[in-house]
PDB file of C-alpha atoms in Angstrom:
ATOM      1  CA  GLN Z1404     -39.940   4.899 -34.245  1.00  0.00           C
ATOM      2  CA  CYS Z1405     -37.338   7.947 -34.180  1.00  0.00           C
ATOM      3  CA  SER Z1406     -39.351   9.728 -31.123  1.00  0.00           C
ATOM      4  CA  LEU Z1407     -38.998   5.847 -29.430  1.00  0.00           C
ATOM      5  CA  ASP Z1408     -35.254   6.008 -30.056  1.00  0.00           C
ATOM      6  CA  SER Z1409     -34.339   9.717 -29.264  1.00  0.00           C
ATOM      7  CA  ILE Z1410     -37.139   9.310 -25.931  1.00  0.00           C
ATOM      8  CA  VAL Z1411     -34.882   6.093 -25.014  1.00  0.00           C
ATOM      9  CA  ASP Z1412     -31.529   7.385 -25.600  1.00  0.00           C
ATOM     10  CA  LYS Z1413     -32.230  10.811 -23.658  1.00  0.00           C
ATOM     11  CA  LYS Z1414     -33.413   8.740 -20.939  1.00  0.00           C
ATOM     12  CA  ILE Z1415     -30.298   6.504 -20.642  1.00  0.00           C
ATOM     13  CA  LYS Z1416     -27.857   9.414 -20.935  1.00  0.00           C
ATOM     14  CA  GLU Z1417     -29.917  10.861 -17.817  1.00  0.00           C
ATOM     15  CA  ALA Z1418     -30.032   7.417 -16.154  1.00  0.00           C
ATOM     16  CA  LEU Z1419     -25.989   7.064 -16.068  1.00  0.00           C
ATOM     17  CA  THR Z1420     -24.791  10.550 -16.082  1.00  0.00           C
ATOM     18  CA  GLY Z1421     -27.258  10.487 -12.251  1.00  0.00           C
ATOM     19  CA  LEU Z1422     -24.735   7.790 -11.824  1.00  0.00           C
ATOM     20  CA  GLU Z1423     -21.625   9.648 -11.700  1.00  0.00           C
ATOM     21  CA  LEU Z1424     -19.627   6.564 -12.884  1.00  0.00           C
ATOM     22  CA  ASN Z1425     -16.246   8.520 -12.028  1.00  0.00           C
ATOM     23  CA  PRO Z1426     -13.437   5.787 -11.099  1.00  0.00           C
ATOM     24  CA  ALA Z1427     -12.548   5.302  -7.569  1.00  0.00           C
ATOM     25  CA  PRO Z1428     -10.042   8.305  -6.295  1.00  0.00           C
ATOM     26  CA  THR Z1429      -6.198   7.111  -6.956  1.00  0.00           C
ATOM     27  CA  LYS Z1430      -4.892   5.955  -3.781  1.00  0.00           C
ATOM     28  CA  ARG Z1431      -1.652   6.352  -2.439  1.00  0.00           C
ATOM     29  CA  ILE Z1432       0.751   5.087   0.512  1.00  0.00           C
ATOM     30  CA  SER Z1433       1.092   7.556   3.138  1.00  0.00           C
ATOM     31  CA  CYS Z1434       3.735   6.920   5.695  1.00  0.00           C
ATOM     32  CA  THR Z1435       4.944   8.780   9.119  1.00  0.00           C
ATOM     33  CA  SER Z1436       7.025   8.436  11.976  1.00  0.00           C
ATOM     34  CA  VAL Z1437       5.966   7.636  15.641  1.00  0.00           C
ATOM     35  CA  TYR Z1438       9.062   8.352  18.027  1.00  0.00           C
ATOM     36  CA  SER Z1439       8.496   7.149  21.899  1.00  0.00           C
ATOM     37  CA  LYS Z1440      11.344   7.270  24.427  1.00  0.00           C
ATOM     38  CA  GLY Z1441      12.225   3.318  25.832  1.00  0.00           C
ATOM     39  CA  ARG Z1442      12.256   0.202  23.779  1.00  0.00           C
ATOM     40  CA  LEU Z1443       7.985   0.877  22.546  1.00  0.00           C
ATOM     41  CA  SER Z1444       6.616   2.405  20.302  1.00  0.00           C
ATOM     42  CA  SER Z1445       3.316   2.195  18.676  1.00  0.00           C
ATOM     43  CA  CYS Z1446       1.609   2.716  15.076  1.00  0.00           C
ATOM     44  CA  PRO Z1447      -1.602   4.998  15.385  1.00  0.00           C
ATOM     45  CA  ALA Z1448      -5.084   2.722  14.612  1.00  0.00           C
ATOM     46  CA  GLY Z1449      -5.747   2.487  11.199  1.00  0.00           C
ATOM     47  CA  MET Z1450      -1.357   2.012  10.108  1.00  0.00           C
ATOM     48  CA  VAL Z1451       0.537  -0.749   9.960  1.00  0.00           C
ATOM     49  CA  VAL Z1452       4.420  -1.169  10.693  1.00  0.00           C
ATOM     50  CA  THR Z1453       6.766  -1.128   7.899  1.00  0.00           C
ATOM     51  CA  GLY Z1454       9.918  -1.080   9.815  1.00  0.00           C
ATOM     52  CA  CYS Z1455      11.582  -0.081  13.150  1.00  0.00           C
ATOM     53  CA  ALA Z1456      14.650   2.178  14.590  1.00  0.00           C
ATOM     54  CA  CYS Z1457      15.842   1.904  17.912  1.00  0.00           C
ATOM     55  CA  GLY Z1458      18.824   3.930  19.767  1.00  0.00           C
ATOM     56  CA  TYR Z1459      22.107   2.768  20.523  1.00  0.00           C
ATOM     57  CA  GLY Z1460      22.475   1.753  17.263  1.00  0.00           C
ATOM     58  CA  CYS Z1461      20.686  -1.298  17.738  1.00  0.00           C
ATOM     59  CA  GLY Z1462      19.423  -2.992  14.737  1.00  0.00           C
ATOM     60  CA  SER Z1463      17.715  -5.996  16.498  1.00  0.00           C
ATOM     61  CA  TRP Z1464      13.552  -5.444  16.873  1.00  0.00           C
ATOM     62  CA  ASP Z1465      10.222  -6.912  16.401  1.00  0.00           C
ATOM     63  CA  ILE Z1466       6.733  -5.960  16.138  1.00  0.00           C
ATOM     64  CA  ARG Z1467       4.489  -7.101  18.918  1.00  0.00           C
ATOM     65  CA  GLY Z1468       0.564  -7.002  18.453  1.00  0.00           C
ATOM     66  CA  GLU Z1469       0.760  -5.928  14.657  1.00  0.00           C
ATOM     67  CA  THR Z1470       1.322  -2.595  15.737  1.00  0.00           C
ATOM     68  CA  THR Z1471       4.338  -2.029  18.186  1.00  0.00           C
ATOM     69  CA  CYS Z1472       8.021  -2.097  17.394  1.00  0.00           C
ATOM     70  CA  HIS Z1473      10.156  -3.745  20.308  1.00  0.00           C
ATOM     71  CA  CYS Z1474      13.452  -2.814  20.345  1.00  0.00           C
ATOM     72  CA  GLN Z1475      15.923  -5.651  21.993  1.00  0.00           C
ATOM     73  CA  CYS Z1476      19.199  -4.810  23.000  1.00  0.00           C
ATOM     74  CA  SER Z1477      20.083  -4.475  26.560  1.00  0.00           C
ATOM     75  CA  THR Z1478      20.463  -0.941  26.981  1.00  0.00           C
ATOM     76  CA  MET Z1479      17.749   1.349  25.438  1.00  0.00           C
ATOM     77  CA  ASP Z1480      16.772   4.976  25.490  1.00  0.00           C
ATOM     78  CA  TRP Z1481      14.378   5.173  22.207  1.00  0.00           C
ATOM     79  CA  THR Z1482      12.213   3.868  20.122  1.00  0.00           C
ATOM     80  CA  THR Z1483      10.648   4.803  16.466  1.00  0.00           C
ATOM     81  CA  ALA Z1484       8.127   2.929  14.354  1.00  0.00           C
ATOM     82  CA  ARG Z1485       7.382   3.635  10.720  1.00  0.00           C
ATOM     83  CA  CYS Z1486       3.808   3.510  10.126  1.00  0.00           C
ATOM     84  CA  CYS Z1487       1.880   3.706   6.772  1.00  0.00           C
ATOM     85  CA  HIS Z1488      -1.337   3.395   5.111  1.00  0.00           C
ATOM     86  CA  LEU Z1489      -3.671   4.010   2.071  1.00  0.00           C
ATOM     87  CA  VAL Z1490      -4.705   7.512   1.966  1.00  0.00           C
TER      88      VAL Z1490
ATOM     89  CA  GLN S 470     -46.714   9.000 -23.614  1.00  0.00           C
ATOM     90  CA  CYS S 471     -46.085   8.460 -19.908  1.00  0.00           C
ATOM     91  CA  SER S 472     -46.613   4.347 -20.155  1.00  0.00           C
ATOM     92  CA  LEU S 473     -43.472   4.856 -22.775  1.00  0.00           C
ATOM     93  CA  ASP S 474     -41.556   6.973 -20.362  1.00  0.00           C
ATOM     94  CA  SER S 475     -42.223   4.480 -17.256  1.00  0.00           C
ATOM     95  CA  ILE S 476     -41.769   1.027 -19.532  1.00  0.00           C
ATOM     96  CA  VAL S 477     -38.381   3.164 -20.576  1.00  0.00           C
ATOM     97  CA  ASP S 478     -37.407   3.838 -16.493  1.00  0.00           C
ATOM     98  CA  LYS S 479     -38.229   1.031 -15.070  1.00  0.00           C
ATOM     99  CA  LYS S 480     -36.171  -0.664 -17.753  1.00  0.00           C
ATOM    100  CA  ILE S 481     -32.974   1.371 -17.046  1.00  0.00           C
ATOM    101  CA  LYS S 482     -33.718   0.744 -12.919  1.00  0.00           C
ATOM    102  CA  GLU S 483     -33.193  -2.767 -13.630  1.00  0.00           C
ATOM    103  CA  ALA S 484     -30.530  -2.573 -16.066  1.00  0.00           C
ATOM    104  CA  LEU S 485     -28.650  -0.583 -13.576  1.00  0.00           C
ATOM    105  CA  THR S 486     -29.412  -2.310 -10.884  1.00  0.00           C
ATOM    106  CA  GLY S 487     -28.207  -5.812 -12.199  1.00  0.00           C
ATOM    107  CA  LEU S 488     -24.809  -4.210 -12.405  1.00  0.00           C
ATOM    108  CA  GLU S 489     -24.565  -4.239  -8.879  1.00  0.00           C
ATOM    109  CA  LEU S 490     -22.244  -1.072  -9.451  1.00  0.00           C
ATOM    110  CA  ASN S 491     -20.606  -0.706  -5.897  1.00  0.00           C
ATOM    111  CA  PRO S 492     -17.701   0.926  -5.404  1.00  0.00           C
ATOM    112  CA  ALA S 493     -14.870  -1.715  -5.338  1.00  0.00           C
ATOM    113  CA  PRO S 494     -13.992  -3.096  -1.823  1.00  0.00           C
ATOM    114  CA  THR S 495     -11.408  -0.391  -0.115  1.00  0.00           C
ATOM    115  CA  LYS S 496      -8.304  -2.118   0.447  1.00  0.00           C
ATOM    116  CA  ARG S 497      -5.241  -1.506   2.711  1.00  0.00           C
ATOM    117  CA  ILE S 498      -2.136  -2.775   3.572  1.00  0.00           C
ATOM    118  CA  SER S 499      -1.564  -5.540   5.711  1.00  0.00           C
ATOM    119  CA  CYS S 500       2.113  -7.029   6.940  1.00  0.00           C
ATOM    120  CA  THR S 501       3.748  -9.718   8.869  1.00  0.00           C
ATOM    121  CA  SER S 502       7.117 -10.478  10.097  1.00  0.00           C
ATOM    122  CA  VAL S 503       8.855 -13.713   8.426  1.00  0.00           C
ATOM    123  CA  TYR S 504      11.591 -14.449  11.134  1.00  0.00           C
ATOM    124  CA  SER S 505      14.430 -17.330   9.734  1.00  0.00           C
ATOM    125  CA  LYS S 506      17.628 -18.578  11.549  1.00  0.00           C
ATOM    126  CA  GLY S 507      20.625 -17.295  10.148  1.00  0.00           C
ATOM    127  CA  ARG S 508      20.911 -14.145   7.906  1.00  0.00           C
ATOM    128  CA  LEU S 509      18.257 -14.495   5.261  1.00  0.00           C
ATOM    129  CA  SER S 510      14.704 -14.587   5.364  1.00  0.00           C
ATOM    130  CA  SER S 511      12.016 -14.339   2.682  1.00  0.00           C
ATOM    131  CA  CYS S 512       8.933 -12.716   2.270  1.00  0.00           C
ATOM    132  CA  PRO S 513       5.954 -14.794   0.772  1.00  0.00           C
ATOM    133  CA  ALA S 514       5.669 -14.675  -3.066  1.00  0.00           C
ATOM    134  CA  GLY S 515       2.942 -11.831  -3.823  1.00  0.00           C
ATOM    135  CA  MET S 516       4.308 -10.187  -0.469  1.00  0.00           C
ATOM    136  CA  VAL S 517       6.768  -6.731  -0.711  1.00  0.00           C
ATOM    137  CA  VAL S 518      10.059  -6.720   1.663  1.00  0.00           C
ATOM    138  CA  THR S 519       9.939  -3.192   3.709  1.00  0.00           C
ATOM    139  CA  GLY S 520      12.280  -3.277   6.538  1.00  0.00           C
ATOM    140  CA  CYS S 521      14.525  -5.990   8.068  1.00  0.00           C
ATOM    141  CA  ALA S 522      16.128  -6.579  11.271  1.00  0.00           C
ATOM    142  CA  CYS S 523      18.982  -8.587  11.845  1.00  0.00           C
ATOM    143  CA  GLY S 524      20.199 -10.422  15.156  1.00  0.00           C
ATOM    144  CA  TYR S 525      23.156  -8.928  17.372  1.00  0.00           C
ATOM    145  CA  GLY S 526      21.753  -5.521  16.956  1.00  0.00           C
ATOM    146  CA  CYS S 527      22.996  -5.036  13.104  1.00  0.00           C
ATOM    147  CA  GLY S 528      21.304  -2.784  11.379  1.00  0.00           C
ATOM    148  CA  SER S 529      23.100  -3.668   7.931  1.00  0.00           C
ATOM    149  CA  TRP S 530      20.886  -5.200   6.013  1.00  0.00           C
ATOM    150  CA  ASP S 531      19.884  -4.988   1.778  1.00  0.00           C
ATOM    151  CA  ILE S 532      17.187  -6.778  -0.223  1.00  0.00           C
ATOM    152  CA  ARG S 533      18.136  -9.763  -2.389  1.00  0.00           C
ATOM    153  CA  GLY S 534      15.794 -10.762  -5.712  1.00  0.00           C
ATOM    154  CA  GLU S 535      13.406  -8.512  -4.683  1.00  0.00           C
ATOM    155  CA  THR S 536      12.078 -10.442  -1.069  1.00  0.00           C
ATOM    156  CA  THR S 537      14.825 -11.225   0.889  1.00  0.00           C
ATOM    157  CA  CYS S 538      16.560  -9.469   3.760  1.00  0.00           C
ATOM    158  CA  HIS S 539      19.939  -9.842   3.723  1.00  0.00           C
ATOM    159  CA  CYS S 540      21.740  -8.963   6.980  1.00  0.00           C
ATOM    160  CA  GLN S 541      25.478  -8.084   6.591  1.00  0.00           C
ATOM    161  CA  CYS S 542      27.019  -8.150   9.891  1.00  0.00           C
ATOM    162  CA  SER S 543      29.807 -10.168  10.057  1.00  0.00           C
ATOM    163  CA  THR S 544      28.325 -12.634  13.044  1.00  0.00           C
ATOM    164  CA  MET S 545      24.745 -13.482  12.537  1.00  0.00           C
ATOM    165  CA  ASP S 546      21.965 -15.738  14.257  1.00  0.00           C
ATOM    166  CA  TRP S 547      19.009 -14.336  13.384  1.00  0.00           C
ATOM    167  CA  THR S 548      17.351 -12.509  10.047  1.00  0.00           C
ATOM    168  CA  THR S 549      13.407 -11.027  10.243  1.00  0.00           C
ATOM    169  CA  ALA S 550      11.765  -9.399   6.581  1.00  0.00           C
ATOM    170  CA  ARG S 551       8.973  -6.855   7.466  1.00  0.00           C
ATOM    171  CA  CYS S 552       6.461  -7.784   4.502  1.00  0.00           C
ATOM    172  CA  CYS S 553       3.657  -6.461   3.059  1.00  0.00           C
ATOM    173  CA  HIS S 554       0.826  -6.673   0.706  1.00  0.00           C
ATOM    174  CA  LEU S 555      -2.859  -5.011  -0.307  1.00  0.00           C
ATOM    175  CA  VAL S 556      -5.418  -6.666   0.747  1.00  0.00           C
TER     176      VAL S 556
ATOM    177  CA  GLN O 901     -45.949  -3.810 -26.688  1.00  0.00           C
ATOM    178  CA  CYS O 902     -43.154  -6.650 -27.158  1.00  0.00           C
ATOM    179  CA  SER O 903     -41.136  -4.175 -29.986  1.00  0.00           C
ATOM    180  CA  LEU O 904     -40.942  -1.519 -27.087  1.00  0.00           C
ATOM    181  CA  ASP O 905     -39.478  -3.689 -25.021  1.00  0.00           C
ATOM    182  CA  SER O 906     -37.329  -5.113 -27.499  1.00  0.00           C
ATOM    183  CA  ILE O 907     -35.906  -1.814 -28.709  1.00  0.00           C
ATOM    184  CA  VAL O 908     -35.311  -0.337 -25.531  1.00  0.00           C
ATOM    185  CA  ASP O 909     -33.399  -3.759 -23.999  1.00  0.00           C
ATOM    186  CA  LYS O 910     -31.105  -3.376 -26.860  1.00  0.00           C
ATOM    187  CA  LYS O 911     -30.503   0.261 -26.572  1.00  0.00           C
ATOM    188  CA  ILE O 912     -29.719  -0.295 -22.616  1.00  0.00           C
ATOM    189  CA  LYS O 913     -27.408  -2.567 -23.444  1.00  0.00           C
ATOM    190  CA  GLU O 914     -25.826  -1.016 -25.957  1.00  0.00           C
ATOM    191  CA  ALA O 915     -25.602   1.699 -23.544  1.00  0.00           C
ATOM    192  CA  LEU O 916     -23.849  -0.160 -20.940  1.00  0.00           C
ATOM    193  CA  THR O 917     -21.060  -2.040 -23.151  1.00  0.00           C
ATOM    194  CA  GLY O 918     -20.393   1.178 -24.915  1.00  0.00           C
ATOM    195  CA  LEU O 919     -19.640   2.143 -20.891  1.00  0.00           C
ATOM    196  CA  GLU O 920     -16.904  -0.717 -20.524  1.00  0.00           C
ATOM    197  CA  LEU O 921     -17.071  -0.850 -16.592  1.00  0.00           C
ATOM    198  CA  ASN O 922     -14.311  -3.113 -15.928  1.00  0.00           C
ATOM    199  CA  PRO O 923     -13.552  -2.507 -12.577  1.00  0.00           C
ATOM    200  CA  ALA O 924     -10.361  -0.652 -11.348  1.00  0.00           C
ATOM    201  CA  PRO O 925      -6.825  -2.242 -12.477  1.00  0.00           C
ATOM    202  CA  THR O 926      -5.600  -4.025  -9.282  1.00  0.00           C
ATOM    203  CA  LYS O 927      -2.702  -2.020  -7.675  1.00  0.00           C
ATOM    204  CA  ARG O 928      -0.143  -3.573  -5.748  1.00  0.00           C
ATOM    205  CA  ILE O 929       2.616  -2.440  -3.752  1.00  0.00           C
ATOM    206  CA  SER O 930       6.000  -2.286  -5.123  1.00  0.00           C
ATOM    207  CA  CYS O 931       9.333  -1.442  -3.094  1.00  0.00           C
ATOM    208  CA  THR O 932      12.867  -0.489  -4.791  1.00  0.00           C
ATOM    209  CA  SER O 933      16.226   0.348  -2.156  1.00  0.00           C
ATOM    210  CA  VAL O 934      18.246   3.189  -2.855  1.00  0.00           C
ATOM    211  CA  TYR O 935      21.800   2.597  -1.660  1.00  0.00           C
ATOM    212  CA  SER O 936      23.394   6.062  -1.082  1.00  0.00           C
ATOM    213  CA  LYS O 937      27.397   6.828  -0.112  1.00  0.00           C
ATOM    214  CA  GLY O 938      27.173   8.603   3.220  1.00  0.00           C
ATOM    215  CA  ARG O 939      24.780   8.894   5.721  1.00  0.00           C
ATOM    216  CA  LEU O 940      21.768  10.195   3.715  1.00  0.00           C
ATOM    217  CA  SER O 941      19.726   8.360   1.027  1.00  0.00           C
ATOM    218  CA  SER O 942      16.675  10.045  -0.688  1.00  0.00           C
ATOM    219  CA  CYS O 943      13.459   7.798  -2.233  1.00  0.00           C
ATOM    220  CA  PRO O 944      12.090   8.930  -5.963  1.00  0.00           C
ATOM    221  CA  ALA O 945       9.302  11.423  -6.345  1.00  0.00           C
ATOM    222  CA  GLY O 946       6.111   9.460  -5.607  1.00  0.00           C
ATOM    223  CA  MET O 947       7.579   6.915  -2.781  1.00  0.00           C
ATOM    224  CA  VAL O 948       7.209   6.682   0.200  1.00  0.00           C
ATOM    225  CA  VAL O 949       9.690   5.593   2.671  1.00  0.00           C
ATOM    226  CA  THR O 950       9.255   2.251   4.848  1.00  0.00           C
ATOM    227  CA  GLY O 951      12.475   1.401   6.298  1.00  0.00           C
ATOM    228  CA  CYS O 952      16.279   2.245   6.377  1.00  0.00           C
ATOM    229  CA  ALA O 953      19.740   0.210   6.415  1.00  0.00           C
ATOM    230  CA  CYS O 954      23.023   2.013   7.537  1.00  0.00           C
ATOM    231  CA  GLY O 955      26.585   1.147   7.774  1.00  0.00           C
ATOM    232  CA  TYR O 956      28.483  -0.259  10.624  1.00  0.00           C
ATOM    233  CA  GLY O 957      25.767  -2.379  11.548  1.00  0.00           C
ATOM    234  CA  CYS O 958      23.846   0.869  12.636  1.00  0.00           C
ATOM    235  CA  GLY O 959      20.139   0.959  13.798  1.00  0.00           C
ATOM    236  CA  SER O 960      19.776   3.955  14.842  1.00  0.00           C
ATOM    237  CA  TRP O 961      18.218   6.363  11.846  1.00  0.00           C
ATOM    238  CA  ASP O 962      15.526   8.511  11.193  1.00  0.00           C
ATOM    239  CA  ILE O 963      13.415  10.108   7.938  1.00  0.00           C
ATOM    240  CA  ARG O 964      13.961  13.885   7.139  1.00  0.00           C
ATOM    241  CA  GLY O 965      11.650  15.910   4.768  1.00  0.00           C
ATOM    242  CA  GLU O 966       9.497  12.456   4.207  1.00  0.00           C
ATOM    243  CA  THR O 967      11.505  10.449   1.704  1.00  0.00           C
ATOM    244  CA  THR O 968      15.071  11.126   3.055  1.00  0.00           C
ATOM    245  CA  CYS O 969      16.811   8.003   5.518  1.00  0.00           C
ATOM    246  CA  HIS O 970      19.610   9.655   7.808  1.00  0.00           C
ATOM    247  CA  CYS O 971      21.609   7.453   9.759  1.00  0.00           C
ATOM    248  CA  GLN O 972      22.899   8.599  12.634  1.00  0.00           C
ATOM    249  CA  CYS O 973      25.637   6.300  14.356  1.00  0.00           C
ATOM    250  CA  SER O 974      28.406   8.905  14.858  1.00  0.00           C
ATOM    251  CA  THR O 975      30.918   6.731  11.676  1.00  0.00           C
ATOM    252  CA  MET O 976      28.736   6.459   8.687  1.00  0.00           C
ATOM    253  CA  ASP O 977      29.997   4.930   5.385  1.00  0.00           C
ATOM    254  CA  TRP O 978      26.548   4.078   3.379  1.00  0.00           C
ATOM    255  CA  THR O 979      22.730   4.333   3.709  1.00  0.00           C
ATOM    256  CA  THR O 980      19.660   2.728   1.958  1.00  0.00           C
ATOM    257  CA  ALA O 981      15.834   3.589   1.587  1.00  0.00           C
ATOM    258  CA  ARG O 982      13.636   1.164   1.784  1.00  0.00           C
ATOM    259  CA  CYS O 983      11.189   2.851  -0.812  1.00  0.00           C
ATOM    260  CA  CYS O 984       7.137   2.069  -1.846  1.00  0.00           C
ATOM    261  CA  HIS O 985       4.572   2.651  -4.065  1.00  0.00           C
ATOM    262  CA  LEU O 986       1.250   1.604  -5.421  1.00  0.00           C
ATOM    263  CA  VAL O 987       1.402   0.337  -8.811  1.00  0.00           C
TER     264      VAL O 987
END
């Protein structure tokens, strides 16, 4: 009986350690800014737009097609998209 | 002895596969814009505000009650909240 | 044979329950605003900037050193950084 016990215990331990049950690596948010001339600026694939900045002190913007900042003020020289994702 | 081995191995394998130890589905950030007339716009429950856009080129805003963009400029026609969550 | 079966089953069950294979706690995004006088405002360590608000209706800002909002308009009285992280 005791040999059975230790055999089974040993096998189970081997099987479980082989599984490398370490928890998934903790994720965090990482962001970057994408500056473009003109009134449009887009985030790279895989990143989302969390906010936009515009030239000429303009705070009126909208997002086009999920990843592009569009600055609305009549005269516009630059647009920056703030882009984030999980790493 | 060998029959014990194979029995134990077989049982362990069954137990572990039954556990479906596949890693948690990878999460990503998803965002949407909520446009409202006037100087207030709120994110839906479960989403957070990452930034705000305002009419009249206004870039002065603050967040009220965790999920509401408030555009501060004296005249205001619309407010957009940029809302994000993990999916 | 059947005693072997039940012994092995029992041991495996004990080993697995001992592992507490509960899935990692679901994460979510949490954000806060950091208001500062002047034209700079920074997020606390461990948080990222997702957007900035500025005084005087200014919507022209950029991010310095990953975590600091910089409001660009000529006259500036306050800056707010919108800061987010996973909790």
